[in-house]
Amino acid sequence: ALAEALANCFQTGVLDGLRVTITAGPTREAIDPVRYISNHSSGKMGYALAEACAEAGARVTLISGPTQLPTPAHVTRIDINSAQDLLAAALEQPGDIFIGAAAVADYRPQSIAQQKLKKQGDATDEMTLQLVRNPDIIATMASLSNAPFCVGFAAETENLLAYARSKLTRKKLKLVIANDVSRTDIGFNSDENAVTLVTASGEETLNTRSKRQLARDLVARIADAYQQDRAK
Amino acid sequence: ALAEALANCFQTGVLDGLRVTITAGPTREAIDPVRYISNHSSGKMGYALAEACAEAGARVTLISGPTQLPTPAHVTRIDINSAQDLLAAALEQPGDIFIGAAAVADYRPQSIAQQKLKKQGDATDEMTLQLVRNPDIIATMASLSNAPFCVGFAAETENLLAYARSKLTRKKLKLVIANDVSRTDIGFNSDENAVTLVTASGEETLNTRSKRQLARDLVARIADAYQQDRAK
């Protein structure tokens, strides 16, 4: 508790007066009233970042897909289900810094059935689900005329760093947090994580630590990168 | 607490010495390592039934998809994700009475990608997901040579009772619990529910009550129907 209080004191201020918007958790894309497509995401990393940003003095808006997590203290939470709803909420509250930690579904069903789809007779052993591309949340935010400082996540099972760097430039992000989701010891539902930060100037690896500590370490680096960017 | 203790006393015995297997919660059908198809289901009704069956003296096996619920006292819980895993567990523990309360996905992706599927370039705004039929759990259990007494659920948004009766005869079930999932005041994530019981001999509606009380009322009727069936 003392260490925590000290940590709180240490971080207070680095985001003072800034508005930070964070997306977290999975999205759910409805197939019909009972079925949906989703992604594995506990929301823990995004919630930990929201908590750490609030501790650092920011006014935090947390746009959250369905999770089982309590809202961190001093954080305004907006609940959404679909990627489209997430984007609408983000456009209303872009913040000075925008951190896209949600596991957004890339595709959604082309149409949502109004009634539960029935099995199509005993002869029908197959079904085709037509999907359409969802809006790219972080790329949309980063392309706004008055774009916030955008921090993205890259969650991959292979070619992680190459993809993270490509995402940084392709989507005009300031920082990408690269997350190897093929590892079962960290990430997803775990309370620990390890990541590599990718910026235009280089890479930094933060080895395995609690998501709470990792969030604080990330917030310190995000605040630093934000100030450097504003000073340009 | 007194009322609860009395209720416990009252029910003790109606399932004494019987093995009851209950499925609960949603299934998750993997698309790739991060994406899946699932169904809305909190698992609350199945868990409440497991608790009520244990109170009534049964040896209860609860085969559960991913939920956030604690395992009820004196219940053996087996965790599964996919419908295929659920069926494998059910075939190992069919019980004397089998209650299918899980929201099992009717279809699963034809193949599971070993790596996370990437967006297919900026030109690809659509994607097709090929699905194949999952095994029908309750129909499979009811068609076993030494079939347990099978209780199914019908969760529908329209034509509920007609569908429930058709399910009863088509799948050779003893009892179907019909659940109108188009109502937003009950069911799914709610702590309350109202159902209609459908058997070969008729229908009985149980109006809105807590899922815990509903579970006890259902167990009394299931035990009764089971004894009548054995007496034939």
XYZ file of C-alpha atoms in Angstrom:
464
model
C 0.000 0.000 0.000
C 2.893 2.351 0.760
C 4.628 1.397 -2.480
C 1.356 2.025 -4.259
C 0.896 5.430 -2.638
C 4.472 6.347 -3.576
C 3.928 5.158 -7.121
C 0.782 7.276 -7.303
C 2.731 10.319 -6.101
C 5.540 9.657 -8.543
C 3.261 9.486 -11.556
C 0.909 12.310 -10.621
C 1.211 15.084 -13.098
C 2.681 13.637 -16.277
C -0.747 13.786 -17.939
C -2.163 16.700 -15.915
C -4.885 18.570 -17.767
C -4.891 16.205 -20.753
C -7.908 14.295 -22.022
C -7.161 10.639 -22.756
C -9.604 8.328 -24.531
C -8.954 4.595 -24.254
C -10.811 1.759 -25.963
C -10.792 -1.638 -24.248
C -12.247 -5.125 -24.356
C -13.694 -7.056 -27.301
C -16.424 -5.968 -29.693
C -19.434 -8.161 -30.424
C -20.831 -8.179 -33.947
C -24.376 -9.536 -34.020
C -25.273 -12.354 -36.427
C -28.867 -12.521 -35.140
C -30.526 -11.817 -31.759
C -28.658 -14.697 -30.058
C -25.414 -15.215 -32.003
C -22.384 -13.000 -32.465
C -18.747 -12.901 -33.574
C -16.226 -11.752 -30.985
C -12.534 -11.768 -30.059
C -10.665 -13.051 -27.048
C -10.032 -9.994 -24.867
C -10.454 -9.610 -21.133
C -10.060 -5.831 -21.342
C -7.492 -5.953 -18.510
C -4.717 -4.097 -20.375
C -7.012 -1.256 -21.462
C -8.540 -0.939 -17.988
C -5.062 -0.902 -16.409
C -4.059 1.872 -18.829
C -7.198 3.840 -17.946
C -6.359 3.548 -14.260
C -2.728 4.565 -14.799
C -3.721 7.561 -16.971
C -6.174 8.746 -14.296
C -3.434 8.357 -11.668
C -1.182 10.465 -13.904
C -3.692 13.308 -13.841
C -5.572 12.808 -17.116
C -9.320 13.128 -17.608
C -9.980 9.619 -18.876
C -12.819 8.321 -21.073
C -12.895 4.520 -21.306
C -14.905 3.178 -24.247
C -15.444 -0.459 -23.332
C -16.783 -3.578 -25.005
C -18.393 -6.263 -22.785
C -16.040 -7.167 -19.921
C -16.416 -8.308 -16.329
C -14.163 -5.564 -14.971
C -15.053 -2.762 -12.527
C -14.646 0.814 -13.776
C -11.386 2.301 -12.428
C -11.702 5.284 -10.062
C -12.071 8.734 -11.663
C -12.680 7.236 -15.110
C -15.744 7.940 -17.298
C -16.863 4.686 -18.906
C -18.967 4.346 -22.067
C -20.199 0.811 -22.847
C -20.475 -0.328 -26.470
C -20.932 -3.628 -28.295
C -20.120 -3.235 -32.001
C -17.167 -1.628 -33.788
C -19.540 0.893 -35.353
C -20.797 1.968 -31.920
C -17.202 2.158 -30.688
C -16.246 4.479 -33.545
C -19.246 6.737 -32.927
C -18.280 7.070 -29.247
C -14.616 7.704 -30.136
C -15.512 10.469 -32.613
C -17.493 12.199 -29.867
C -14.567 12.005 -27.416
C -11.272 11.842 -29.371
C -9.243 13.307 -26.479
C -5.741 14.777 -26.709
C -4.342 11.245 -26.601
C -6.238 8.288 -28.068
C -5.185 4.758 -27.067
C -6.789 1.939 -29.050
C -6.527 -1.114 -26.775
C -9.840 -2.739 -27.748
C -9.826 -5.992 -29.730
C -12.081 -4.694 -32.496
C -13.599 -7.223 -34.902
C -12.218 -6.543 -38.404
C -15.396 -7.881 -39.990
C -19.082 -7.958 -39.114
C -21.975 -9.904 -40.676
C -23.270 -8.082 -43.753
C -26.797 -8.065 -42.347
C -28.193 -8.764 -38.887
C -31.090 -11.202 -38.911
C -34.029 -9.818 -36.939
C -35.074 -13.286 -35.796
C -32.923 -16.192 -34.670
C -31.656 -18.053 -37.738
C -32.999 -21.596 -37.858
C -31.096 -24.618 -39.030
C -32.019 -24.947 -42.660
C -33.409 -28.493 -42.629
C -31.537 -31.728 -42.141
C -30.036 -31.555 -45.617
C -28.185 -28.305 -44.887
C -24.917 -29.177 -43.258
C -23.213 -25.990 -44.328
C -23.955 -22.297 -44.059
C -22.203 -19.276 -45.499
C -21.793 -16.139 -43.465
C -21.117 -13.058 -45.562
C -18.941 -10.578 -43.712
C -18.093 -6.950 -44.472
C -15.160 -4.894 -43.284
C -15.612 -2.855 -40.121
C -14.341 0.740 -39.938
C -10.687 0.944 -38.906
C -11.036 2.840 -35.624
C -7.466 3.946 -34.972
C -6.760 4.841 -38.622
C -9.946 6.924 -38.671
C -8.964 8.763 -35.498
C -5.406 9.370 -36.738
C -6.671 10.786 -40.041
C -8.931 13.421 -38.461
C -8.012 17.004 -39.370
C -7.462 17.684 -35.669
C -6.214 14.194 -34.845
C -5.372 13.195 -31.286
C -1.947 11.672 -30.514
C -2.756 8.071 -31.472
C -1.369 4.994 -29.737
C -2.237 1.618 -31.261
C -1.807 -1.997 -30.273
C -0.612 -4.780 -32.553
C -1.735 -8.193 -31.320
C -0.282 -10.838 -33.585
C 0.631 -14.497 -33.592
C 3.504 -14.135 -36.107
C 5.764 -11.466 -37.702
C 4.897 -9.194 -34.784
C 7.452 -6.393 -35.064
C 7.319 -6.104 -38.848
C 3.542 -5.815 -38.630
C 3.689 -3.306 -35.768
C 6.048 -1.046 -37.738
C 3.896 -1.314 -40.839
C 0.840 -0.394 -38.743
C 2.663 2.651 -37.329
C 3.374 4.155 -40.740
C 0.328 2.904 -42.649
C -2.126 4.274 -40.074
C -0.103 7.399 -39.160
C 0.210 6.413 -35.470
C 2.685 7.915 -33.016
C 3.343 4.736 -31.088
C 2.427 1.054 -31.450
C 2.445 -1.352 -28.499
C 3.279 -4.790 -29.910
C 1.833 -7.793 -28.142
C 2.737 -11.403 -29.009
C -0.605 -13.165 -28.545
C 0.790 -16.596 -29.456
C 2.366 -16.721 -25.975
C 0.035 -18.433 -23.504
C 1.932 -17.336 -20.380
C 1.040 -13.657 -20.842
C -1.580 -11.439 -22.505
C -5.308 -12.109 -23.058
C -6.804 -13.301 -19.774
C -3.493 -13.218 -17.918
C -2.697 -10.584 -15.283
C 0.790 -10.173 -16.747
C 2.042 -8.959 -20.078
C 5.248 -8.088 -21.948
C 5.312 -5.740 -24.937
C 7.584 -3.962 -27.363
C 7.040 -0.237 -28.029
C 7.509 0.778 -31.651
C 7.932 4.450 -32.621
C 9.363 6.218 -35.658
C 12.687 6.489 -33.825
C 13.079 2.911 -32.607
C 11.907 0.034 -30.440
C 11.894 -0.651 -26.707
C 10.998 -3.968 -25.079
C 9.317 -4.080 -21.667
C 9.705 -7.588 -20.253
C 7.018 -9.511 -18.357
C 5.433 -7.628 -15.431
C 1.950 -7.148 -13.990
C -0.474 -5.368 -16.318
C -0.833 -2.674 -13.666
C 2.911 -1.993 -13.536
C 3.191 -2.302 -17.300
C 0.387 0.251 -17.666
C 2.284 2.745 -15.477
C 5.488 2.197 -17.423
C 3.599 2.649 -20.697
C 1.888 5.824 -19.475
C 5.281 7.360 -18.591
C 6.513 6.642 -22.132
C 3.301 7.786 -23.807
C 3.395 11.085 -21.864
C 7.022 11.578 -22.858
C 6.350 10.850 -26.530
C 3.312 13.147 -26.460
C 5.340 16.067 -25.046
C 8.137 15.515 -27.588
C 5.573 15.436 -30.394
C 3.936 18.699 -29.235
C 7.354 20.367 -28.980
C 8.047 19.775 -32.683
C -32.185 -17.730 5.314
C -34.889 -19.614 7.210
C -37.041 -19.763 4.097
C -34.043 -21.052 2.190
C -33.302 -23.721 4.768
C -36.949 -24.793 4.702
C -36.909 -24.884 0.913
C -33.787 -27.033 1.040
C -35.485 -29.435 3.460
C -38.576 -29.596 1.341
C -36.686 -30.518 -1.819
C -34.206 -32.921 -0.294
C -34.754 -36.336 -1.675
C -36.694 -35.981 -4.918
C -33.557 -36.773 -6.916
C -31.796 -38.921 -4.270
C -29.330 -41.355 -5.762
C -29.798 -40.098 -9.337
C -27.020 -38.818 -11.563
C -27.936 -35.591 -13.358
C -25.805 -34.077 -16.118
C -26.489 -30.440 -17.007
C -24.939 -28.379 -19.792
C -24.768 -24.610 -19.307
C -23.413 -21.387 -20.769
C -22.442 -20.593 -24.356
C -20.054 -22.475 -26.617
C -17.230 -20.722 -28.437
C -16.338 -21.884 -31.935
C -12.851 -20.723 -32.962
C -12.382 -18.879 -36.258
C -8.642 -18.382 -35.616
C -6.504 -17.962 -32.476
C -8.181 -14.651 -31.581
C -11.681 -14.724 -33.113
C -14.703 -16.887 -32.382
C -18.443 -17.250 -32.855
C -20.542 -17.436 -29.704
C -24.059 -17.020 -28.324
C -25.519 -14.778 -25.670
C -25.773 -16.918 -22.547
C -24.813 -16.062 -18.990
C -25.170 -19.688 -17.873
C -27.298 -18.555 -14.904
C -30.269 -20.838 -15.648
C -28.097 -23.947 -16.045
C -26.103 -23.161 -12.916
C -29.311 -22.560 -10.943
C -30.600 -25.946 -12.153
C -27.333 -27.611 -11.118
C -27.638 -26.096 -7.650
C -31.293 -27.111 -7.316
C -30.573 -30.676 -8.490
C -27.742 -31.014 -5.943
C -30.084 -29.698 -3.215
C -32.588 -32.339 -4.307
C -30.049 -35.089 -3.656
C -28.675 -35.740 -7.159
C -25.019 -36.309 -8.028
C -24.618 -33.431 -10.478
C -22.134 -33.027 -13.342
C -22.169 -29.515 -14.830
C -20.619 -29.268 -18.309
C -20.026 -25.564 -18.725
C -18.981 -23.197 -21.497
C -17.131 -19.991 -20.539
C -19.070 -18.132 -17.823
C -18.204 -15.880 -14.900
C -20.185 -17.960 -12.409
C -18.913 -19.825 -9.344
C -19.419 -23.600 -9.268
C -22.434 -24.459 -7.048
C -21.724 -26.500 -3.902
C -21.510 -30.293 -4.316
C -21.449 -30.039 -8.116
C -18.704 -31.509 -10.358
C -17.893 -29.006 -13.087
C -16.266 -29.777 -16.454
C -15.217 -26.731 -18.529
C -15.489 -26.854 -22.316
C -15.344 -24.346 -25.177
C -16.659 -25.918 -28.377
C -19.808 -27.922 -29.101
C -17.658 -30.900 -30.074
C -15.905 -30.830 -26.690
C -19.281 -30.474 -24.977
C -20.600 -33.605 -26.751
C -17.480 -35.610 -25.850
C -17.916 -34.694 -22.164
C -21.658 -35.472 -22.268
C -21.096 -38.917 -23.794
C -18.702 -39.725 -20.937
C -21.253 -38.645 -18.301
C -24.774 -39.027 -19.725
C -26.362 -39.378 -16.270
C -29.843 -40.744 -15.495
C -31.262 -37.337 -16.361
C -29.656 -35.088 -18.967
C -30.613 -31.394 -19.044
C -29.352 -29.435 -22.041
C -29.336 -25.796 -20.892
C -26.225 -24.686 -22.808
C -26.597 -22.276 -25.726
C -24.728 -24.476 -28.199
C -23.616 -22.921 -31.489
C -25.459 -24.660 -34.336
C -22.572 -24.017 -36.708
C -18.797 -23.750 -36.441
C -16.201 -22.512 -38.948
C -15.316 -25.279 -41.405
C -11.624 -24.910 -40.580
C -9.762 -23.140 -37.798
C -6.938 -20.894 -39.049
C -3.717 -21.635 -37.162
C -2.612 -18.008 -37.382
C -4.649 -14.855 -36.974
C -6.388 -14.060 -40.272
C -5.166 -10.791 -41.730
C -7.310 -8.279 -43.524
C -6.936 -9.166 -47.169
C -5.641 -5.818 -48.501
C -7.515 -2.569 -48.867
C -9.493 -3.851 -51.838
C -11.107 -6.655 -49.830
C -14.145 -5.228 -48.136
C -15.890 -8.568 -47.852
C -15.016 -11.970 -46.480
C -16.871 -15.248 -46.569
C -16.915 -17.529 -43.585
C -17.813 -21.118 -44.428
C -19.658 -22.797 -41.563
C -20.512 -26.450 -40.952
C -23.223 -27.899 -38.757
C -22.286 -28.799 -35.200
C -23.454 -32.077 -33.675
C -26.935 -31.845 -32.120
C -26.078 -32.568 -28.490
C -29.497 -33.296 -27.005
C -30.698 -35.316 -30.025
C -27.523 -37.386 -29.843
C -28.005 -38.053 -26.131
C -31.695 -38.929 -26.593
C -30.893 -41.392 -29.384
C -28.380 -43.431 -27.360
C -29.372 -47.070 -26.890
C -29.369 -46.500 -23.137
C -30.554 -42.904 -23.354
C -30.890 -40.751 -20.239
C -34.180 -38.934 -19.529
C -33.589 -35.903 -21.735
C -34.769 -32.371 -20.927
C -34.184 -29.718 -23.582
C -34.531 -25.962 -23.803
C -36.097 -24.057 -26.672
C -34.861 -20.467 -26.804
C -36.688 -18.691 -29.591
C -37.659 -15.212 -30.674
C -40.848 -16.287 -32.516
C -43.259 -19.257 -32.788
C -41.951 -20.449 -29.443
C -44.460 -23.106 -28.405
C -44.864 -24.627 -31.853
C -41.116 -24.949 -32.113
C -40.785 -26.364 -28.588
C -43.373 -29.064 -29.333
C -41.697 -29.908 -32.622
C -38.348 -30.184 -30.800
C -39.897 -32.516 -28.206
C -41.060 -35.046 -30.805
C -38.339 -34.592 -33.440
C -35.512 -35.126 -30.922
C -37.333 -37.690 -28.749
C -37.116 -35.545 -25.599
C -39.206 -36.078 -22.447
C -39.628 -32.413 -21.600
C -38.846 -29.105 -23.273
C -38.491 -25.859 -21.322
C -39.570 -23.060 -23.656
C -37.932 -19.687 -23.196
C -39.016 -16.537 -25.071
C -35.665 -14.834 -25.704
C -37.236 -11.864 -27.478
C -38.315 -10.539 -24.061
C -35.688 -8.199 -22.654
C -37.083 -8.127 -19.106
C -36.207 -11.792 -18.440
C -33.817 -14.494 -19.646
C -30.209 -14.158 -20.912
C -28.289 -12.018 -18.440
C -31.296 -11.387 -16.214
C -31.663 -12.961 -12.777
C -35.311 -13.709 -13.511
C -37.011 -15.926 -16.035
C -40.422 -17.259 -17.045
C -40.882 -20.450 -19.043
C -43.444 -22.861 -20.407
C -42.946 -26.598 -19.879
C -43.906 -28.741 -22.855
C -44.399 -32.509 -22.499
C -46.213 -35.135 -24.532
C -49.224 -34.682 -22.270
C -49.505 -30.887 -22.262
C -48.095 -27.508 -21.332
C -47.568 -25.632 -18.077
C -46.496 -21.983 -17.790
C -44.350 -20.816 -14.866
C -44.594 -17.037 -14.640
C -41.677 -14.685 -13.910
C -39.674 -15.544 -10.794
C -36.002 -15.630 -9.778
C -33.924 -18.158 -11.716
C -33.136 -19.830 -8.386
C -36.808 -20.313 -7.518
C -37.627 -21.258 -11.090
C -34.860 -23.881 -10.978
C -36.384 -25.434 -7.839
C -39.837 -25.474 -9.392
C -38.443 -27.045 -12.557
C -36.520 -29.695 -10.609
C -39.710 -30.741 -8.792
C -41.456 -31.188 -12.159
C -38.491 -32.922 -13.815
C -38.257 -35.394 -10.901
C -41.977 -36.056 -11.154
C -41.845 -36.611 -14.915
C -38.797 -38.858 -14.520
C -40.540 -41.071 -11.961
C -43.674 -41.309 -14.108
C -41.553 -42.243 -17.115
C -39.704 -45.001 -15.169
C -43.020 -46.365 -13.905
C -44.221 -47.021 -17.428
